[in-house]
PDB file of C-alpha atoms in Angstrom:
ATOM      1  CA  MET A   1      11.067  -9.015 -12.214  1.00 84.00           C
ATOM      2  CA  ALA A   2       8.059  -7.843 -10.023  1.00 94.00           C
ATOM      3  CA  ASN A   3       7.094  -4.416  -9.338  1.00 97.00           C
ATOM      4  CA  ILE A   4       5.189  -3.271  -5.997  1.00 98.00           C
ATOM      5  CA  LEU A   5       4.477  -0.104  -5.586  1.00 98.00           C
ATOM      6  CA  SER A   6       3.770   1.541  -2.223  1.00 98.00           C
ATOM      7  CA  ILE A   7       1.135   4.019  -1.647  1.00 98.00           C
ATOM      8  CA  ALA A   8       1.825   5.710   1.997  1.00 98.00           C
ATOM      9  CA  GLY A   9      -1.046   7.557   3.215  1.00 96.00           C
ATOM     10  CA  ASN A  10       0.500   9.187   6.563  1.00 95.00           C
ATOM     11  CA  PRO A  11       0.667  13.267   6.393  1.00 94.00           C
ATOM     12  CA  THR A  12       3.493  13.525   9.065  1.00 91.00           C
ATOM     13  CA  ASP A  13       7.524  13.213   8.244  1.00 89.00           C
ATOM     14  CA  PRO A  14       8.598  11.269  10.309  1.00 88.00           C
ATOM     15  CA  SER A  15       6.200   8.773  10.141  1.00 94.00           C
ATOM     16  CA  ARG A  16       5.976   4.987  11.760  1.00 96.00           C
ATOM     17  CA  THR A  17       3.540   4.345   8.470  1.00 97.00           C
ATOM     18  CA  TYR A  18       6.090   5.373   5.872  1.00 97.00           C
ATOM     19  CA  GLY A  19       9.104   4.038   7.933  1.00 96.00           C
ATOM     20  CA  LEU A  20       7.475   0.597   8.380  1.00 97.00           C
ATOM     21  CA  VAL A  21       6.616   0.885   4.087  1.00 97.00           C
ATOM     22  CA  GLN A  22      10.199   1.544   3.923  1.00 96.00           C
ATOM     23  CA  TYR A  23      11.042  -1.757   6.339  1.00 97.00           C
ATOM     24  CA  VAL A  24       8.588  -3.535   4.054  1.00 98.00           C
ATOM     25  CA  ASN A  25      10.342  -2.393   1.271  1.00 98.00           C
ATOM     26  CA  GLY A  26      13.792  -3.899   1.865  1.00 97.00           C
ATOM     27  CA  LEU A  27      12.272  -7.080   2.158  1.00 98.00           C
ATOM     28  CA  LEU A  28      11.268  -6.881  -0.978  1.00 98.00           C
ATOM     29  CA  GLU A  29      13.898  -5.847  -2.913  1.00 98.00           C
ATOM     30  CA  LYS A  30      16.046  -8.295  -0.753  1.00 97.00           C
ATOM     31  CA  GLU A  31      13.491 -10.899  -2.701  1.00 97.00           C
ATOM     32  CA  GLY A  32      14.315  -9.388  -5.980  1.00 97.00           C
ATOM     33  CA  PHE A  33      11.259  -7.272  -6.150  1.00 98.00           C
ATOM     34  CA  HIS A  34      11.409  -3.836  -7.440  1.00 98.00           C
ATOM     35  CA  THR A  35       9.501  -1.315  -5.216  1.00 98.00           C
ATOM     36  CA  ASP A  36       8.435   2.602  -5.728  1.00 98.00           C
ATOM     37  CA  THR A  37       6.923   4.428  -3.350  1.00 98.00           C
ATOM     38  CA  ILE A  38       4.242   7.323  -3.297  1.00 97.00           C
ATOM     39  CA  ALA A  39       4.018   9.363  -0.001  1.00 97.00           C
ATOM     40  CA  VAL A  40       1.090  11.179  -0.227  1.00 97.00           C
ATOM     41  CA  ARG A  41       1.736  13.651   1.828  1.00 96.00           C
ATOM     42  CA  ASP A  42       4.498  15.066  -0.788  1.00 94.00           C
ATOM     43  CA  PHE A  43       1.830  15.629  -3.693  1.00 93.00           C
ATOM     44  CA  SER A  44      -0.185  18.848  -4.724  1.00 92.00           C
ATOM     45  CA  PRO A  45      -1.995  19.800  -1.750  1.00 92.00           C
ATOM     46  CA  GLU A  46      -3.862  21.785  -4.648  1.00 93.00           C
ATOM     47  CA  GLU A  47      -4.943  19.094  -6.538  1.00 93.00           C
ATOM     48  CA  LEU A  48      -6.047  16.557  -3.214  1.00 94.00           C
ATOM     49  CA  ILE A  49      -8.235  19.644  -2.232  1.00 92.00           C
ATOM     50  CA  HIS A  50      -9.637  20.365  -5.736  1.00 94.00           C
ATOM     51  CA  GLY A  51     -10.061  17.101  -6.857  1.00 93.00           C
ATOM     52  CA  ARG A  52      -8.070  16.921 -10.382  1.00 93.00           C
ATOM     53  CA  TYR A  53      -8.616  13.557 -12.231  1.00 91.00           C
ATOM     54  CA  ASP A  54      -6.815  15.396 -14.978  1.00 92.00           C
ATOM     55  CA  SER A  55      -3.469  16.858 -12.796  1.00 93.00           C
ATOM     56  CA  PRO A  56      -0.958  16.086 -15.034  1.00 94.00           C
ATOM     57  CA  ASP A  57       1.140  14.850 -11.701  1.00 93.00           C
ATOM     58  CA  LEU A  58      -1.312  11.351 -11.720  1.00 94.00           C
ATOM     59  CA  GLU A  59       0.392  10.489 -14.921  1.00 95.00           C
ATOM     60  CA  PRO A  60       3.731   8.955 -13.379  1.00 96.00           C
ATOM     61  CA  ILE A  61       1.306   7.376 -10.778  1.00 96.00           C
ATOM     62  CA  LYS A  62      -1.022   5.907 -13.196  1.00 95.00           C
ATOM     63  CA  ALA A  63       2.168   4.696 -15.437  1.00 96.00           C
ATOM     64  CA  LEU A  64       3.859   3.210 -12.077  1.00 97.00           C
ATOM     65  CA  LEU A  65       0.185   1.160 -10.847  1.00 96.00           C
ATOM     66  CA  GLU A  66      -0.102   0.381 -14.473  1.00 96.00           C
ATOM     67  CA  GLN A  67       2.944  -1.954 -14.231  1.00 96.00           C
ATOM     68  CA  ALA A  68       2.749  -2.408 -10.692  1.00 97.00           C
ATOM     69  CA  ASP A  69       1.906  -6.717  -9.848  1.00 97.00           C
ATOM     70  CA  GLY A  70       1.702  -5.262  -6.392  1.00 98.00           C
ATOM     71  CA  VAL A  71       0.416  -2.694  -4.111  1.00 98.00           C
ATOM     72  CA  ILE A  72       0.681  -1.613  -0.520  1.00 98.00           C
ATOM     73  CA  VAL A  73      -1.653   1.069   0.408  1.00 98.00           C
ATOM     74  CA  ALA A  74      -0.109   1.849   3.768  1.00 98.00           C
ATOM     75  CA  THR A  75      -1.674   4.581   6.440  1.00 98.00           C
ATOM     76  CA  PRO A  76      -1.990   5.376  10.172  1.00 97.00           C
ATOM     77  CA  ILE A  77      -4.920   5.040  11.427  1.00 96.00           C
ATOM     78  CA  TYR A  78      -6.804   8.423  13.048  1.00 91.00           C
ATOM     79  CA  LYS A  79     -10.419   8.191  14.596  1.00 90.00           C
ATOM     80  CA  ALA A  80     -11.267   4.400  13.525  1.00 91.00           C
ATOM     81  CA  ALA A  81     -10.239   5.286   9.638  1.00 94.00           C
ATOM     82  CA  TYR A  82      -7.419   5.293   7.161  1.00 96.00           C
ATOM     83  CA  THR A  83      -6.188   9.315   6.672  1.00 96.00           C
ATOM     84  CA  GLY A  84      -8.148  12.201   4.993  1.00 95.00           C
ATOM     85  CA  LEU A  85      -5.317  12.488   2.944  1.00 96.00           C
ATOM     86  CA  LEU A  86      -5.696   8.939   1.640  1.00 97.00           C
ATOM     87  CA  LYS A  87      -8.686   9.194   0.967  1.00 97.00           C
ATOM     88  CA  ALA A  88      -8.739  12.294  -0.761  1.00 96.00           C
ATOM     89  CA  PHE A  89      -5.920  10.930  -3.282  1.00 97.00           C
ATOM     90  CA  LEU A  90      -7.634   7.675  -3.553  1.00 97.00           C
ATOM     91  CA  ASP A  91     -10.375   9.587  -5.212  1.00 96.00           C
ATOM     92  CA  LEU A  92      -8.268  10.503  -7.611  1.00 96.00           C
ATOM     93  CA  LEU A  93      -6.923   7.604  -9.097  1.00 96.00           C
ATOM     94  CA  PRO A  94      -8.551   5.817 -11.893  1.00 94.00           C
ATOM     95  CA  GLN A  95     -12.225   3.174 -10.985  1.00 94.00           C
ATOM     96  CA  ARG A  96     -10.244   0.207 -12.203  1.00 96.00           C
ATOM     97  CA  ALA A  97      -6.719   1.049  -9.961  1.00 96.00           C
ATOM     98  CA  PHE A  98      -6.323  -1.913  -8.463  1.00 97.00           C
ATOM     99  CA  GLU A  99      -7.734  -3.959 -11.268  1.00 96.00           C
ATOM    100  CA  GLY A 100      -5.383  -7.443 -11.491  1.00 94.00           C
ATOM    101  CA  LYS A 101      -2.848  -6.305  -8.591  1.00 97.00           C
ATOM    102  CA  VAL A 102      -2.426  -7.689  -5.262  1.00 98.00           C
ATOM    103  CA  VAL A 103      -2.864  -5.373  -2.663  1.00 98.00           C
ATOM    104  CA  LEU A 104      -1.427  -5.436   1.002  1.00 98.00           C
ATOM    105  CA  PRO A 105      -3.285  -2.818   3.881  1.00 98.00           C
ATOM    106  CA  ILE A 106      -1.364  -2.144   6.217  1.00 98.00           C
ATOM    107  CA  ALA A 107      -2.185   0.388   9.466  1.00 98.00           C
ATOM    108  CA  THR A 108      -0.308   2.198  12.649  1.00 97.00           C
ATOM    109  CA  GLY A 109      -2.390   3.111  15.028  1.00 96.00           C
ATOM    110  CA  GLY A 110      -2.068   4.400  19.030  1.00 93.00           C
ATOM    111  CA  THR A 111      -4.279   1.470  20.317  1.00 92.00           C
ATOM    112  CA  ILE A 112      -5.363  -2.276  19.859  1.00 91.00           C
ATOM    113  CA  ALA A 113      -8.805  -1.066  19.668  1.00 91.00           C
ATOM    114  CA  HIS A 114      -8.980  -0.494  16.113  1.00 90.00           C
ATOM    115  CA  LEU A 115      -7.105  -3.120  14.798  1.00 88.00           C
ATOM    116  CA  LEU A 116     -10.036  -3.779  13.090  1.00 93.00           C
ATOM    117  CA  ALA A 117     -10.439  -0.807  10.911  1.00 94.00           C
ATOM    118  CA  ILE A 118      -8.356  -2.149   8.054  1.00 95.00           C
ATOM    119  CA  ASP A 119     -11.339  -4.963   7.434  1.00 95.00           C
ATOM    120  CA  TYR A 120     -14.435  -2.167   8.213  1.00 95.00           C
ATOM    121  CA  ALA A 121     -12.459   0.730   7.364  1.00 95.00           C
ATOM    122  CA  LEU A 122      -9.811   0.193   4.324  1.00 96.00           C
ATOM    123  CA  LYS A 123     -10.858  -2.780   2.411  1.00 97.00           C
ATOM    124  CA  PRO A 124     -14.247  -1.370   0.908  1.00 97.00           C
ATOM    125  CA  VAL A 125     -12.499   1.368  -0.500  1.00 97.00           C
ATOM    126  CA  LEU A 126      -9.958  -0.936  -2.137  1.00 97.00           C
ATOM    127  CA  SER A 127     -11.978  -3.095  -3.251  1.00 97.00           C
ATOM    128  CA  GLU A 128     -14.031  -0.204  -4.785  1.00 97.00           C
ATOM    129  CA  LEU A 129     -10.943   0.580  -7.003  1.00 97.00           C
ATOM    130  CA  LYS A 130     -11.322  -2.945  -8.318  1.00 97.00           C
ATOM    131  CA  ALA A 131      -9.135  -4.474  -5.833  1.00 96.00           C
ATOM    132  CA  ARG A 132      -9.831  -8.475  -5.831  1.00 93.00           C
ATOM    133  CA  HIS A 133      -7.265  -9.981  -4.248  1.00 96.00           C
ATOM    134  CA  ILE A 134      -6.739  -8.178  -0.626  1.00 97.00           C
ATOM    135  CA  LEU A 135      -4.475 -10.009   1.446  1.00 97.00           C
ATOM    136  CA  GLY A 136      -5.213 -10.131   5.138  1.00 94.00           C
ATOM    137  CA  GLY A 137      -3.006  -6.996   5.750  1.00 95.00           C
ATOM    138  CA  VAL A 138      -0.577  -5.946   9.245  1.00 97.00           C
ATOM    139  CA  TYR A 139      -1.736  -3.721  12.586  1.00 97.00           C
ATOM    140  CA  ALA A 140       0.949  -2.554  13.827  1.00 97.00           C
ATOM    141  CA  VAL A 141       0.712  -0.358  17.530  1.00 96.00           C
ATOM    142  CA  ASP A 142       2.898   2.890  17.753  1.00 94.00           C
ATOM    143  CA  LYS A 143       4.657   1.495  20.685  1.00 95.00           C
ATOM    144  CA  GLN A 144       5.425  -2.036  18.204  1.00 96.00           C
ATOM    145  CA  LEU A 145       7.234   0.207  15.813  1.00 96.00           C
ATOM    146  CA  PRO A 146      10.681   2.655  17.476  1.00 94.00           C
ATOM    147  CA  PHE A 147      13.045   4.026  15.810  1.00 91.00           C
ATOM    148  CA  LYS A 148      16.856   3.416  16.011  1.00 89.00           C
ATOM    149  CA  PRO A 149      18.755   6.452  16.934  1.00 88.00           C
ATOM    150  CA  GLY A 150      19.912   6.545  13.530  1.00 85.00           C
ATOM    151  CA  GLY A 151      15.773   7.152  12.159  1.00 84.00           C
ATOM    152  CA  GLU A 152      15.210   3.724  10.794  1.00 88.00           C
ATOM    153  CA  LEU A 153      12.442   2.043  12.107  1.00 91.00           C
ATOM    154  CA  GLN A 154      12.734  -1.767  13.859  1.00 91.00           C
ATOM    155  CA  PRO A 155       9.711  -3.409  14.288  1.00 94.00           C
ATOM    156  CA  ASP A 156       9.628  -5.165  17.542  1.00 94.00           C
ATOM    157  CA  GLY A 157       9.776  -8.967  17.608  1.00 93.00           C
ATOM    158  CA  GLU A 158       5.864  -9.808  16.874  1.00 95.00           C
ATOM    159  CA  ILE A 159       5.491  -6.876  13.967  1.00 96.00           C
ATOM    160  CA  GLU A 160       8.278  -8.246  12.550  1.00 97.00           C
ATOM    161  CA  GLU A 161       7.733 -11.804  11.993  1.00 97.00           C
ATOM    162  CA  ARG A 162       3.797 -10.368  10.893  1.00 97.00           C
ATOM    163  CA  VAL A 163       5.591  -8.531   8.785  1.00 97.00           C
ATOM    164  CA  ARG A 164       7.840 -11.281   6.932  1.00 97.00           C
ATOM    165  CA  GLY A 165       4.681 -13.084   7.217  1.00 98.00           C
ATOM    166  CA  ALA A 166       2.652 -11.337   4.645  1.00 98.00           C
ATOM    167  CA  VAL A 167       5.430 -10.395   2.684  1.00 98.00           C
ATOM    168  CA  ARG A 168       5.837 -13.761   1.986  1.00 98.00           C
ATOM    169  CA  ASP A 169       1.845 -14.068   1.593  1.00 98.00           C
ATOM    170  CA  LEU A 170       2.733 -10.951  -0.648  1.00 98.00           C
ATOM    171  CA  ILE A 171       5.560 -12.551  -2.554  1.00 97.00           C
ATOM    172  CA  ALA A 172       3.315 -15.737  -3.293  1.00 97.00           C
ATOM    173  CA  ALA A 173       0.386 -14.506  -4.169  1.00 97.00           C
ATOM    174  CA  VAL A 174       2.448 -11.731  -6.786  1.00 97.00           C
ATOM    175  CA  ASN A 175       3.987 -15.244  -8.218  1.00 95.00           C
ATOM    176  CA  LEU A 176       1.324 -16.754  -8.492  1.00 94.00           C
ATOM    177  CA  HIS A 177      -0.644 -13.830 -10.118  1.00 89.00           C
ATOM    178  CA  ARG A 178       2.300 -13.191 -12.940  1.00 88.00           C
ATOM    179  CA  SER A 179       2.148 -17.481 -13.644  1.00 87.00           C
ATOM    180  CA  ALA A 180      -1.306 -17.463 -14.071  1.00 84.00           C
ATOM    181  CA  SER A 181      -1.529 -13.693 -16.103  1.00 77.00           C
ATOM    182  CA  ALA A 182       1.294 -15.169 -18.613  1.00 77.00           C
ATOM    183  CA  GLU A 183      -0.133 -18.893 -19.202  1.00 77.00           C
ATOM    184  CA  LYS A 184      -3.709 -17.268 -20.102  1.00 74.00           C
ATOM    185  CA  SER A 185      -1.512 -14.812 -22.770  1.00 72.00           C
ATOM    186  CA  ALA A 186       0.661 -17.487 -24.008  1.00 73.00           C
ATOM    187  CA  SER A 187      -2.756 -20.047 -24.188  1.00 66.00           C
ATOM    188  CA  PRO A 188      -4.845 -19.782 -27.701  1.00 66.00           C
ATOM    189  CA  ALA A 189      -7.564 -17.380 -27.764  1.00 60.00           C
ATOM    190  CA  LEU A 190     -11.138 -18.787 -26.612  1.00 55.00           C
ATOM    191  CA  VAL A 191     -13.923 -18.185 -29.318  1.00 52.00           C
TER     192      VAL A 191
END
């Protein structure tokens, strides 16, 4: 079974970003994937502010990252970039944290004007963490992410279609990566 780790970089609760992560995780679980979610807002603010790379609180996160075949990094867009909370968290991760992982960026924002924030703000930091297979990503405007009366997020038709396409791409990329890794480990070592 493939493992997907979602990192939700939203500082507020409730949050459309976190709701979208839960929606994506539900789609993945229906396809037989195991999902875990890190809500960065629940991580120790003191550890984030002081940049404690050696924090014992990071050990379970590092273990989840090690086991993950894919990583979803989700953030609201504030002032044309991902949140400072997410940046502080990503700064604590090991330099090669996303190496060998398929990464799906997801962003939400109040306006379509920040549509390219995934490409010009988020993808460079993901690359710096050695992500080499970064999918196109999904950007959704808040009005496309209404909450149902019970508090569950229900993306509108356009976003639902784009999210399902991104999930299909993530599944295909993870399965391809796992197959290639299994094939590589089964092959005799080159001298």
